[in-house]
Coordinates of C-alpha atoms in Angstrom, one line a residue:
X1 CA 0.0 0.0 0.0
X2 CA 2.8 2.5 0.5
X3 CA 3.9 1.8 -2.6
X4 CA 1.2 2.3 -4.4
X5 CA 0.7 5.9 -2.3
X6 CA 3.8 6.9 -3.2
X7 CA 3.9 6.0 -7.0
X8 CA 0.5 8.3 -6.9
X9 CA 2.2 11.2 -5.8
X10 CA 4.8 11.2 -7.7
X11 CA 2.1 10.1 -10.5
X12 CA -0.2 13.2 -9.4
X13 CA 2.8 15.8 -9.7
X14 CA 3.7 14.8 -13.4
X15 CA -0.3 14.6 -14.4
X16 CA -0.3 18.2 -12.4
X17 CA 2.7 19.9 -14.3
X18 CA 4.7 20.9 -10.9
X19 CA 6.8 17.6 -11.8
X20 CA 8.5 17.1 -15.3
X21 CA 9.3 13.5 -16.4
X22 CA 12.7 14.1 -15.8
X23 CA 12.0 14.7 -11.7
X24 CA 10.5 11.5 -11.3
X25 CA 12.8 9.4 -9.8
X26 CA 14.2 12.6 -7.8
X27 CA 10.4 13.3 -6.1
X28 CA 10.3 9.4 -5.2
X29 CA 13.4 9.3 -3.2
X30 CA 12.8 12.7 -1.7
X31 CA 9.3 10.8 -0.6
X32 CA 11.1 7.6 0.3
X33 CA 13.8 9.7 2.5
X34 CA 10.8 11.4 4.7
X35 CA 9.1 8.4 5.2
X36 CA 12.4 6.4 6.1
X37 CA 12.2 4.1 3.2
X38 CA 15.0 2.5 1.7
X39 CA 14.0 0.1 -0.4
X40 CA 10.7 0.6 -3.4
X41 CA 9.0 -1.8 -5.8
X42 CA 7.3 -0.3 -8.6
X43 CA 3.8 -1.6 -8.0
X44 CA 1.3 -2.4 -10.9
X45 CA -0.5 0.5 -12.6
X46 CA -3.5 1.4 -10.6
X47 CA -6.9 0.4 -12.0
X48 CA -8.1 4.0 -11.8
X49 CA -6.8 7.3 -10.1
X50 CA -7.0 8.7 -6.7
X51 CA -7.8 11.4 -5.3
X52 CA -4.3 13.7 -3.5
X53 CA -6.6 13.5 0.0
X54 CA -6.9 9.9 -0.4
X55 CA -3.3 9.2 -2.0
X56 CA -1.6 11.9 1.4
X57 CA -4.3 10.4 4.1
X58 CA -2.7 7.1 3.4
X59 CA 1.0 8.6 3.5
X60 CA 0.1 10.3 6.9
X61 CA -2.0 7.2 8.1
X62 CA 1.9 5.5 7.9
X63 CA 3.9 8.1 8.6
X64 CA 1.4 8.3 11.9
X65 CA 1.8 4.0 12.4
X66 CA 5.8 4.7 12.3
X67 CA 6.3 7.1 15.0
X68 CA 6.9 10.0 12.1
X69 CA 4.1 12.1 13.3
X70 CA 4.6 14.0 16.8
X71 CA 1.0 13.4 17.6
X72 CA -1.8 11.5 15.2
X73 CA -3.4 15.7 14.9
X74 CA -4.7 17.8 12.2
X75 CA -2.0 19.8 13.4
X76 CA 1.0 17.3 12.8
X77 CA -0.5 15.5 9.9
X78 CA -0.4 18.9 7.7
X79 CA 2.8 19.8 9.3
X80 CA 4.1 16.3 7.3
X81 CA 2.1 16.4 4.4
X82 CA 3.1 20.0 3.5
X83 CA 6.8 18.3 3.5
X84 CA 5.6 15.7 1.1
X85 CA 4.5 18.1 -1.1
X86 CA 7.4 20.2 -1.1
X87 CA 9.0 16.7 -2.6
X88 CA 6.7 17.7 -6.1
X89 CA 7.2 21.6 -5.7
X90 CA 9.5 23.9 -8.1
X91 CA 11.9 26.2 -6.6
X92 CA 10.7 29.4 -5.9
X93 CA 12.8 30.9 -8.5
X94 CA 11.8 28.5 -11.2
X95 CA 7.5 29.6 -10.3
X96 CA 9.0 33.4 -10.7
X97 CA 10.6 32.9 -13.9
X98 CA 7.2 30.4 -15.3
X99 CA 4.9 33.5 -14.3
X100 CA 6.9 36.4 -15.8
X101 CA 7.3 34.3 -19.2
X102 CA 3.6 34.1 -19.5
X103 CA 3.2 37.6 -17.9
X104 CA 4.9 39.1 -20.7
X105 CA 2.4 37.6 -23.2
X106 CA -1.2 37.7 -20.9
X107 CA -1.2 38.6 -17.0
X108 CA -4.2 36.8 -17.0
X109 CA -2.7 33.6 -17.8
X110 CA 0.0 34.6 -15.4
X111 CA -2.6 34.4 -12.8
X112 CA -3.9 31.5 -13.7
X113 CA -0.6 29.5 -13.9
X114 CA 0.2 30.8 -10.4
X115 CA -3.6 30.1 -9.1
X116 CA -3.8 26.3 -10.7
X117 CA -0.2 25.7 -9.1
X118 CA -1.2 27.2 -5.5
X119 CA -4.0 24.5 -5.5
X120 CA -2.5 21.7 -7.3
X121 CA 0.6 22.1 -4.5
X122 CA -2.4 21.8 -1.4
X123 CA -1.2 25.4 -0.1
X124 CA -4.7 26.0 -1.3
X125 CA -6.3 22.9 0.0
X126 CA -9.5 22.2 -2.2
X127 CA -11.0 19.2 -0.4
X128 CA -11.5 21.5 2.4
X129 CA -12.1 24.6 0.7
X130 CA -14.9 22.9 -1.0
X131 CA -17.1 21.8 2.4
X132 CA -17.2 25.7 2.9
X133 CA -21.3 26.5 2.8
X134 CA -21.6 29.3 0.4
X135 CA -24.7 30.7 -1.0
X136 CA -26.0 34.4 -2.4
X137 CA -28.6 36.1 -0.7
X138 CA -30.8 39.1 -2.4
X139 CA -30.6 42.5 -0.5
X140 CA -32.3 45.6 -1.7
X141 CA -28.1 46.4 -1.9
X142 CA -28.3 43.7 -4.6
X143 CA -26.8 39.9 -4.0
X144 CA -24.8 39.1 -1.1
X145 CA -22.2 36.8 -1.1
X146 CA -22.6 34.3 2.4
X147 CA -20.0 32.0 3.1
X148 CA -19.4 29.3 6.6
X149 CA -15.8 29.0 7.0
X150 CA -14.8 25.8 7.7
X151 CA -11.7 25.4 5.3
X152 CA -9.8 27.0 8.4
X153 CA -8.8 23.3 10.7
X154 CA -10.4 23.7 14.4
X155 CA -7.4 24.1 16.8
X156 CA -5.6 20.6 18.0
X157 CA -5.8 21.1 21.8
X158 CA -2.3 18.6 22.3
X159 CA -0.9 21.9 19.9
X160 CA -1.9 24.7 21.5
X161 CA -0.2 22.8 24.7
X162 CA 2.5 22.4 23.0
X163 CA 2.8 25.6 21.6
X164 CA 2.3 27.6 25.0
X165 CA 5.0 25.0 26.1
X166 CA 7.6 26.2 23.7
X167 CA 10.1 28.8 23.3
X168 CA 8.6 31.4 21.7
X169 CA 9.7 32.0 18.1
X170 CA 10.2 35.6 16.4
X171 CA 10.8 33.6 13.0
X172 CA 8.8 34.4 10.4
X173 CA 7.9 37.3 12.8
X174 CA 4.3 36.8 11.2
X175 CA 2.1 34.3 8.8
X176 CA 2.3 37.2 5.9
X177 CA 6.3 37.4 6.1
X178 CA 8.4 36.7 2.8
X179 CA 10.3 34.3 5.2
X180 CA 7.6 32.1 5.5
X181 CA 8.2 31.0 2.1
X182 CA 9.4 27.4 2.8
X183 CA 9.3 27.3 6.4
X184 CA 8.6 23.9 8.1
X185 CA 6.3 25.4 10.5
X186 CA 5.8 24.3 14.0
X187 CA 2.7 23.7 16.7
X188 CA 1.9 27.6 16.8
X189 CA 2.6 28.1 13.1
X190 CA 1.4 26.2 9.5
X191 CA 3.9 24.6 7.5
X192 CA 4.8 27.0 4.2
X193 CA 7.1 23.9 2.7
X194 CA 4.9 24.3 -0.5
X195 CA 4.3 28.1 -0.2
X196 CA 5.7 30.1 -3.2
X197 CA 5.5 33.9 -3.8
X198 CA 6.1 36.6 -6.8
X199 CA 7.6 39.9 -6.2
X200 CA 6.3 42.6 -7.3
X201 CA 7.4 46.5 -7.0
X202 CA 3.8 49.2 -5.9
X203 CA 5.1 52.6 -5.0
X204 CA 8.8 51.6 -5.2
X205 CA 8.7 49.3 -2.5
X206 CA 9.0 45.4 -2.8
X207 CA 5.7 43.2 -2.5
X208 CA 5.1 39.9 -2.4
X209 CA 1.9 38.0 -4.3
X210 CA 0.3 34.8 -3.4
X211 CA -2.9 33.4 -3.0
X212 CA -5.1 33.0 0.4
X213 CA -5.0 29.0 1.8
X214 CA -8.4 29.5 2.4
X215 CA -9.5 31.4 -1.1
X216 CA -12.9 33.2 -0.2
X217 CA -13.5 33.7 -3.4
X218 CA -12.0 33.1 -6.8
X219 CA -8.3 34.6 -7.2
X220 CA -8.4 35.7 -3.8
X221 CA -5.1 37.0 -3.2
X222 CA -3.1 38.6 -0.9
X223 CA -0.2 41.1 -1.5
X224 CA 2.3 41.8 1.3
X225 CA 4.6 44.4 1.7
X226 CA 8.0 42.3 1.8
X227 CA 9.5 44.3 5.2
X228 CA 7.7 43.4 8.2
X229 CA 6.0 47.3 8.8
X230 CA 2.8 47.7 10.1
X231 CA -0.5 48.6 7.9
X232 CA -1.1 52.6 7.2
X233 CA -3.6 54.4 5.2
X234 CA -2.2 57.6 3.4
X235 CA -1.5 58.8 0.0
X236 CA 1.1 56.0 -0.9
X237 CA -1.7 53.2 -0.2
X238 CA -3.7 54.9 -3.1
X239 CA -0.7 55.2 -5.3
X240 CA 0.2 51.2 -4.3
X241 CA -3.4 49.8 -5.3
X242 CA -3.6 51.8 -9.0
X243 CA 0.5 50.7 -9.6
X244 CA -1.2 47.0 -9.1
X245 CA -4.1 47.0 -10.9
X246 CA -1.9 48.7 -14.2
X247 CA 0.1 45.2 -13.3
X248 CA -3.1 43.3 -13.0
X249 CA -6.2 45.1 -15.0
X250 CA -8.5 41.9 -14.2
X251 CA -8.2 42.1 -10.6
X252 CA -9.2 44.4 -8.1
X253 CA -7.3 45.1 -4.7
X254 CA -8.0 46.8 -1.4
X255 CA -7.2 47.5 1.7
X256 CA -7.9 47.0 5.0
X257 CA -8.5 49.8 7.1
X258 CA -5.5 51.0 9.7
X259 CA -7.4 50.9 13.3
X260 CA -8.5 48.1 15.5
X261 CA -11.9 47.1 15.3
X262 CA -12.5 48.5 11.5
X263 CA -8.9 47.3 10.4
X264 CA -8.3 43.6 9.6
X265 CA -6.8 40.8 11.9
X266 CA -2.6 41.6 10.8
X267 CA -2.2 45.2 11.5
X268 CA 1.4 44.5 12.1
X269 CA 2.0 43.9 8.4
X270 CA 1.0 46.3 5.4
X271 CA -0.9 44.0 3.2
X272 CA -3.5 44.1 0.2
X273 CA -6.3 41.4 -0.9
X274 CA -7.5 41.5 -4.4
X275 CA -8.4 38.9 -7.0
X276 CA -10.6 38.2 -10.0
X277 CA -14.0 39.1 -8.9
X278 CA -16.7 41.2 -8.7
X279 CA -18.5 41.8 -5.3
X280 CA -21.9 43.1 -4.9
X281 CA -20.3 46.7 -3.7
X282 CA -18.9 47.0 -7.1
X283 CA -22.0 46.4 -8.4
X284 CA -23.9 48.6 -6.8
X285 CA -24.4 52.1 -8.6
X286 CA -23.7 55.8 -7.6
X287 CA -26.6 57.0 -6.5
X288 CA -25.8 60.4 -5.5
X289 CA -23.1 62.8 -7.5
X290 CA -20.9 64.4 -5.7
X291 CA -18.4 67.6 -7.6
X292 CA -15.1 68.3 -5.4
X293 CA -13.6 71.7 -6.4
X294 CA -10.7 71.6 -8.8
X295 CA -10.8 67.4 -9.5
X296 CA -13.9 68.4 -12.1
X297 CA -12.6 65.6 -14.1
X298 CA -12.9 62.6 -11.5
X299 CA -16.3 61.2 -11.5
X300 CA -17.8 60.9 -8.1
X301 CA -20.2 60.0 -6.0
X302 CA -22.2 58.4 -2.6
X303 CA -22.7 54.6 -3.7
X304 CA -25.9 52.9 -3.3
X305 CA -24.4 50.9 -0.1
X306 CA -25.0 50.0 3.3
X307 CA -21.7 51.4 4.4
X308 CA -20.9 54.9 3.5
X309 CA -18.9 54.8 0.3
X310 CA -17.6 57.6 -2.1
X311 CA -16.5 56.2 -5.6
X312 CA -14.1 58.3 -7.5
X313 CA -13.4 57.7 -11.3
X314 CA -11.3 58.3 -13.7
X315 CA -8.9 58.4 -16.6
X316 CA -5.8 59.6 -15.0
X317 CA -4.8 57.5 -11.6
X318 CA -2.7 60.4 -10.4
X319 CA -5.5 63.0 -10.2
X320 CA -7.9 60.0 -8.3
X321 CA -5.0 59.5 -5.6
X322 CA -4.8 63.0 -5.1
X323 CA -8.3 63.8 -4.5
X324 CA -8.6 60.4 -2.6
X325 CA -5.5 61.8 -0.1
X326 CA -7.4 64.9 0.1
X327 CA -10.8 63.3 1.3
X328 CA -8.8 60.8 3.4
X329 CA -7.4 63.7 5.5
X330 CA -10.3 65.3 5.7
X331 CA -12.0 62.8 7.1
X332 CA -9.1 61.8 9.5
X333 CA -9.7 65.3 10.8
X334 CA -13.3 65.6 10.6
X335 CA -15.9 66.1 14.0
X336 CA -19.5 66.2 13.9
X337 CA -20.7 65.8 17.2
X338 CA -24.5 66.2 15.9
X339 CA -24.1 62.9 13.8
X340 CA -21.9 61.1 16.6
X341 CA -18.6 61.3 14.7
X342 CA -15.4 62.2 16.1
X343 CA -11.8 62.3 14.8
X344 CA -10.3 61.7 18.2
X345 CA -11.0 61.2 22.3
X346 CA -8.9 61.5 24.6
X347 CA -5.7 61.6 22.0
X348 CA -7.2 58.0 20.9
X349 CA -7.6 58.4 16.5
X350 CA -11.1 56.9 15.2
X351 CA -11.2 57.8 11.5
X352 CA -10.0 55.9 8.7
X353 CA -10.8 54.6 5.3
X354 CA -11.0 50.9 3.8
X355 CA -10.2 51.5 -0.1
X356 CA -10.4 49.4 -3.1
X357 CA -9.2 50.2 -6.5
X358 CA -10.0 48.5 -10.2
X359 CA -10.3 49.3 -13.5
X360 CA -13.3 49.8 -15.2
X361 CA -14.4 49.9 -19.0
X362 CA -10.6 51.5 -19.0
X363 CA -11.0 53.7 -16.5
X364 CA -9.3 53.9 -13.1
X365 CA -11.9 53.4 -10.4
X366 CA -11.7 53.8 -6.7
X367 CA -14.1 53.1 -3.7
X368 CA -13.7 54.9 0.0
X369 CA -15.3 53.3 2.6
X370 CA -15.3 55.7 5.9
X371 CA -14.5 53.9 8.7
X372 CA -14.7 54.9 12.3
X373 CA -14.0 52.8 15.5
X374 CA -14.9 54.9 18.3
X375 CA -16.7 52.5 21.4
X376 CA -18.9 53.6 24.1
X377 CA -20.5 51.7 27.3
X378 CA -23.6 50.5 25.3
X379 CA -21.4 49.4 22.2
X380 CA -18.3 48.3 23.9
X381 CA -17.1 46.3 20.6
X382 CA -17.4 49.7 18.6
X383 CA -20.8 52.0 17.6
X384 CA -20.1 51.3 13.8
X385 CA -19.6 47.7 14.4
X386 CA -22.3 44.6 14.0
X387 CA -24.7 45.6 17.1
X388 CA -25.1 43.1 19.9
X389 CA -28.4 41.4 18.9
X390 CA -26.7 40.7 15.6
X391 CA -24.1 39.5 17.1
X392 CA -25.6 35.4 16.8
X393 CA -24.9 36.1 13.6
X394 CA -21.9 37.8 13.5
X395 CA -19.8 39.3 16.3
X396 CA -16.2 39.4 14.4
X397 CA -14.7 42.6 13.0
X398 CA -16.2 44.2 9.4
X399 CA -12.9 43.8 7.3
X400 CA -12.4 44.8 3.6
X401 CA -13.7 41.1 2.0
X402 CA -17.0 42.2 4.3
X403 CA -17.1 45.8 3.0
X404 CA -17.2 44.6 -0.3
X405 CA -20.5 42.5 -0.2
X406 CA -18.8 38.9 1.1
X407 CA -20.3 37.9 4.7
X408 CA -17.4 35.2 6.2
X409 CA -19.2 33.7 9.4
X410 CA -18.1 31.4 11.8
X411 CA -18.0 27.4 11.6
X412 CA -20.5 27.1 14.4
X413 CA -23.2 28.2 12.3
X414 CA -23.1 24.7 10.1
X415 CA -24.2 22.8 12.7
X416 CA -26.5 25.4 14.4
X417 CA -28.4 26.1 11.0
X418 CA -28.7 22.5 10.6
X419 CA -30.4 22.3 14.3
X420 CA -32.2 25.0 14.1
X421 CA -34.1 23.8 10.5
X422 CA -34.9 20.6 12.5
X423 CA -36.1 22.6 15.4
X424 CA -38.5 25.0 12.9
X425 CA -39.6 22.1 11.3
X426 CA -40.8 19.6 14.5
X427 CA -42.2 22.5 15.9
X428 CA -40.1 22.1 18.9
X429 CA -39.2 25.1 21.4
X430 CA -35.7 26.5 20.1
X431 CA -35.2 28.1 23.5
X432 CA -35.1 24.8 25.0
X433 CA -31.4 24.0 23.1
X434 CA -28.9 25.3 24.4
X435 CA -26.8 25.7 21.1
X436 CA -29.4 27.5 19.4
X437 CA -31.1 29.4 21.8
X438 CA -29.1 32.5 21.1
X439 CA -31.4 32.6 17.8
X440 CA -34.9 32.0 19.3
X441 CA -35.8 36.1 19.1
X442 CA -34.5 35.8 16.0
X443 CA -36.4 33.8 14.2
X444 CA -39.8 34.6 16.1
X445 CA -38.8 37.9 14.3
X446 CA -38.9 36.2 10.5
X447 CA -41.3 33.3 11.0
X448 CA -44.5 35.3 10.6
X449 CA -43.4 36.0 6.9
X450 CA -43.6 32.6 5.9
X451 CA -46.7 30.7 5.8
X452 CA -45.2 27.1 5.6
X453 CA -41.7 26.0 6.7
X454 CA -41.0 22.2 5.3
X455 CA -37.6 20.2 5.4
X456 CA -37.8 21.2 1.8
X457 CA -37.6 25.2 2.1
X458 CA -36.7 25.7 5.7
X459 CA -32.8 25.8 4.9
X460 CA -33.3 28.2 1.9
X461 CA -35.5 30.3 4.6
X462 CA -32.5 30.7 6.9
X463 CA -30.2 31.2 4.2
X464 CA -32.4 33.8 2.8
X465 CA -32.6 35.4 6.5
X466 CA -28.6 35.0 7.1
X467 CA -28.0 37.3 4.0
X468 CA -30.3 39.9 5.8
X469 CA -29.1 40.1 8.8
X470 CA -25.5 40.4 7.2
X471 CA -27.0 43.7 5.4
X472 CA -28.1 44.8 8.7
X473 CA -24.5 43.7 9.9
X474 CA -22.8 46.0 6.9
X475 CA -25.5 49.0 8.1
X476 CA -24.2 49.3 11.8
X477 CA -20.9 49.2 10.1
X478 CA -21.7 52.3 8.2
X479 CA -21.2 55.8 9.8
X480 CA -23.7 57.3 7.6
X481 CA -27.1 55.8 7.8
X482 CA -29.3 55.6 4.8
X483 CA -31.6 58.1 5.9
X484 CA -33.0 61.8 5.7
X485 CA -30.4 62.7 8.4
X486 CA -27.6 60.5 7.4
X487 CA -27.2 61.7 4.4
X488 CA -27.4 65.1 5.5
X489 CA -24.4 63.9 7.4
X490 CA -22.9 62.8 4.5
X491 CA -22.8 65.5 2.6
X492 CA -21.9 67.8 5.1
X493 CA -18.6 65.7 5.3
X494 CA -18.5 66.2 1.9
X495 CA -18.7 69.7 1.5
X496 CA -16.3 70.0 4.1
X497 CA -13.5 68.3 1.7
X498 CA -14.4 71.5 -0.3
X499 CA -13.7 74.1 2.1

């Protein structure tokens, strides 16, 4: 049987194109060596293919029977299979050079080189990407995208032990450092064996661009500033995001915003996330023009959005980053007590912005989401932030992928959706379950809009009721809100970038 596993690897990397005939024999012993085999017999040919889950769970099912594995974990089993599939993987500099060869000819195929090889290597691992729940949910903002993350393994507990048992590390300093970049990994931190990376120069500075392990939706990249330096809005951010869509016109990228609360879980490391897709936020039109003195030849306007956006649009990039840094300090600056907004208390900055850039029918286009993170007692997680009795929903931060339209909720949700239907459709009292009771007002909130709930439609009825609850998630979020006063808010901001 081991074998026959390790003929199929070395079989799946030459049917993949990260192995050329030539490597064979060189992948098989670099196999062989990890799982402390000397000796191999070339087993029959199989009677049909397997799958790389089934071919590695039978690598780490020996490797676990051999005393190779640290613990039989989630943890340990991807820290060893990440090294068997660094036995199949190019060297970084041989991915660089394959992607600027076809770069020069189409970026898009490029990306789709560098895309197809970040999956086929299991950085991007696709049988567990693929038991994520996604579904779209219509909004009067248009169609939400709703996704369950369960891509993301549950935390081994004999790891986290472990990893609060040993020295702590300062190497890579962080998961989006260029050192990580064939890096074994440990308890605390994934193995990167079979991570690769292209550089790239925004704004004179070095970047580095891979793909997301846990790809939220299609493309979805990430682009990292290659010194470890923490995340900062200003005019270089805007000058960063247009010098990578020029690179990339089929992509988009953004950023998150710079504060805790409305800034994105790595603060410690300026980074982008982009990729080939169009969120709902991008979809949605300007509903509202706006003119800002002297910049008579950028487009703009207030977008038709739960969160209070200004789009800005344009033929020359350089005139859209300069009006953008001009709203952006504005608004860092900007009080208005009347509509709860303040720039600072107590010395303590609250105003930022989450941009995204793209091209659009050949123009530049750029989207500014004001942010503000300000807390009080009754809003203790922030006042623009998903309000408590959303929070059975969704308690975690708003980042950019949620700005743009993308709602990424918690694992727990699978099973408590799956309760809950049963629960709705027996009848029985949801209050009584512990698990679910957190969503009993909820749904007494809903179910008088229905007039039947069967097995057959009571999932599509929650589904259809998580998508609205994230648009009242993205409307807390938003400092503006979409009414008379709001957007008398709004536009006083607005004048003020006038003078």
């Amino acid at each position: 049987m081991i074998s026959e596993a390790v003929r199929d690897l070395v079989q799946y990397g030459l049917d993949t194109g990260l192995l050329d005939e030539e490597d064979r024999y060189y992948a098989r012993n670099q196999i062989l060596r990890l799982l402390g085999l000397t000796e191999y017999e070339e087993p029959e040919e199989p009677e049909k293919k397997r799958s790389l889950e089934d071919i590695l769970e039978t690598l780490l099912d020996y490797a676990a029977e051999n005393g190779l594995l640290e613990h039989d974990s989630v943890t340990y089993r991807d820290l060893f299979d990440t090294k068997l599939m660094n036995c199949l993987m190019p060297r970084p500099s041989e991915v660089s050079k394959r992607f600027r060869g076809l770069y020069e000819a189409d970026p898009e195929a490029a990306t789709r080189y560098f895309y197809k090889l970040s999956q086929d290597s299991d950085y991007i691992r696709r049988y567990r990407v693929c038991k994520d729940m996604k579904w779209v949910a219509d909004t009067e903002y248009g169609a939400l995208d709703v996704t369950v993350n369960l891509s993301k393994p549950e935390k081994d507990p004999r790891a986290i032990a472990a990893a609060k048992l040993a020295k702590q590390s300062g190497y890579p300093k962080c998961l989006l450092c260029v050192e990580n970049v064939g890096y074994a990994g440990r308890a605390d931190h994934p193995a990167r064996d079979n991570h690769r990376i292209i550089s790239l120069t925004m704004g004179r500075e070095e970047f580095g661009f891979q793909y997301s392990p846990y790809v939220y939706y299609n493309e979805h990249c990430i682009v990292f500033n290659q010194k470890h330096v923490p995340m900062k809005i200003d005019r270089s951010t805007f000058v960063k995001l247009f010098d990578f869509v020029k690179q990339f016109p089929h992509y988009f990228l953004g950023s998150n915003a710079d504060l805790p609360i409305v800034g994105g879980s790595i603060l410690t490391h300026d980074h982008f996330q982009g990729g080939c897709y169009e969120f709902a936020m991008a979809k949605a039109p300007v509903e509202k023009e706006l003119e800002f003195k002297g910049f008579e030849d950028v487009k703009a306007g207030i977008v038709k959005w739960p969160m209070s956006v200004i789009r800005l649009n344009g033929t020359d990039s350089g005139r859209i980053v300069d009006l953008a840094d001009k709203i952006l300090k504005a608004w860092r600056g900007y009080t208005d007590e009347a509509a709860f907004i303040f720039a600072e208390t107590d010395g303590e900055p609250h105003n930022t912005i989450t941009p995204i850039a793209r091209m659009r029918d050949g123009r530049f286009e750029m989207d500014l989401v004001l942010r503000n993170n300000i807390t009080t007692k009754e809003h203790p997680l922030g006042v623009y932030h998903p309000h408590e009795r959303l929070h059975h929903i969704k308690k975690e931060n708003i980042g950019l992928i949620e700005v743009m339209g993308l709602a990424v909720l918690p694992a727990r949700l699978k099973e408590e959706l799956a309760l809950l239907a049963g629960y709705m459709t027996e009848g029985k009292d949801i209050r009584s379950s512990e698990t679910i009771a957190k969503h009993a007002d909820w749904v007494e909130e809903f179910l008088p809009k229905y007039k039947t709930v069967t097995e057959e439609n009571v999932m599509d009825i929650l589904k259809t009721e998580v998508g609205r609850v994230f648009a009242e998630v993205l409307e807390d979020a938003g400092v503006y809100k979409r009414t008379g006063e709001g957007r008398a808010a709004f536009l006083r901001f607005t004048d003020s970038v006038n003078g």
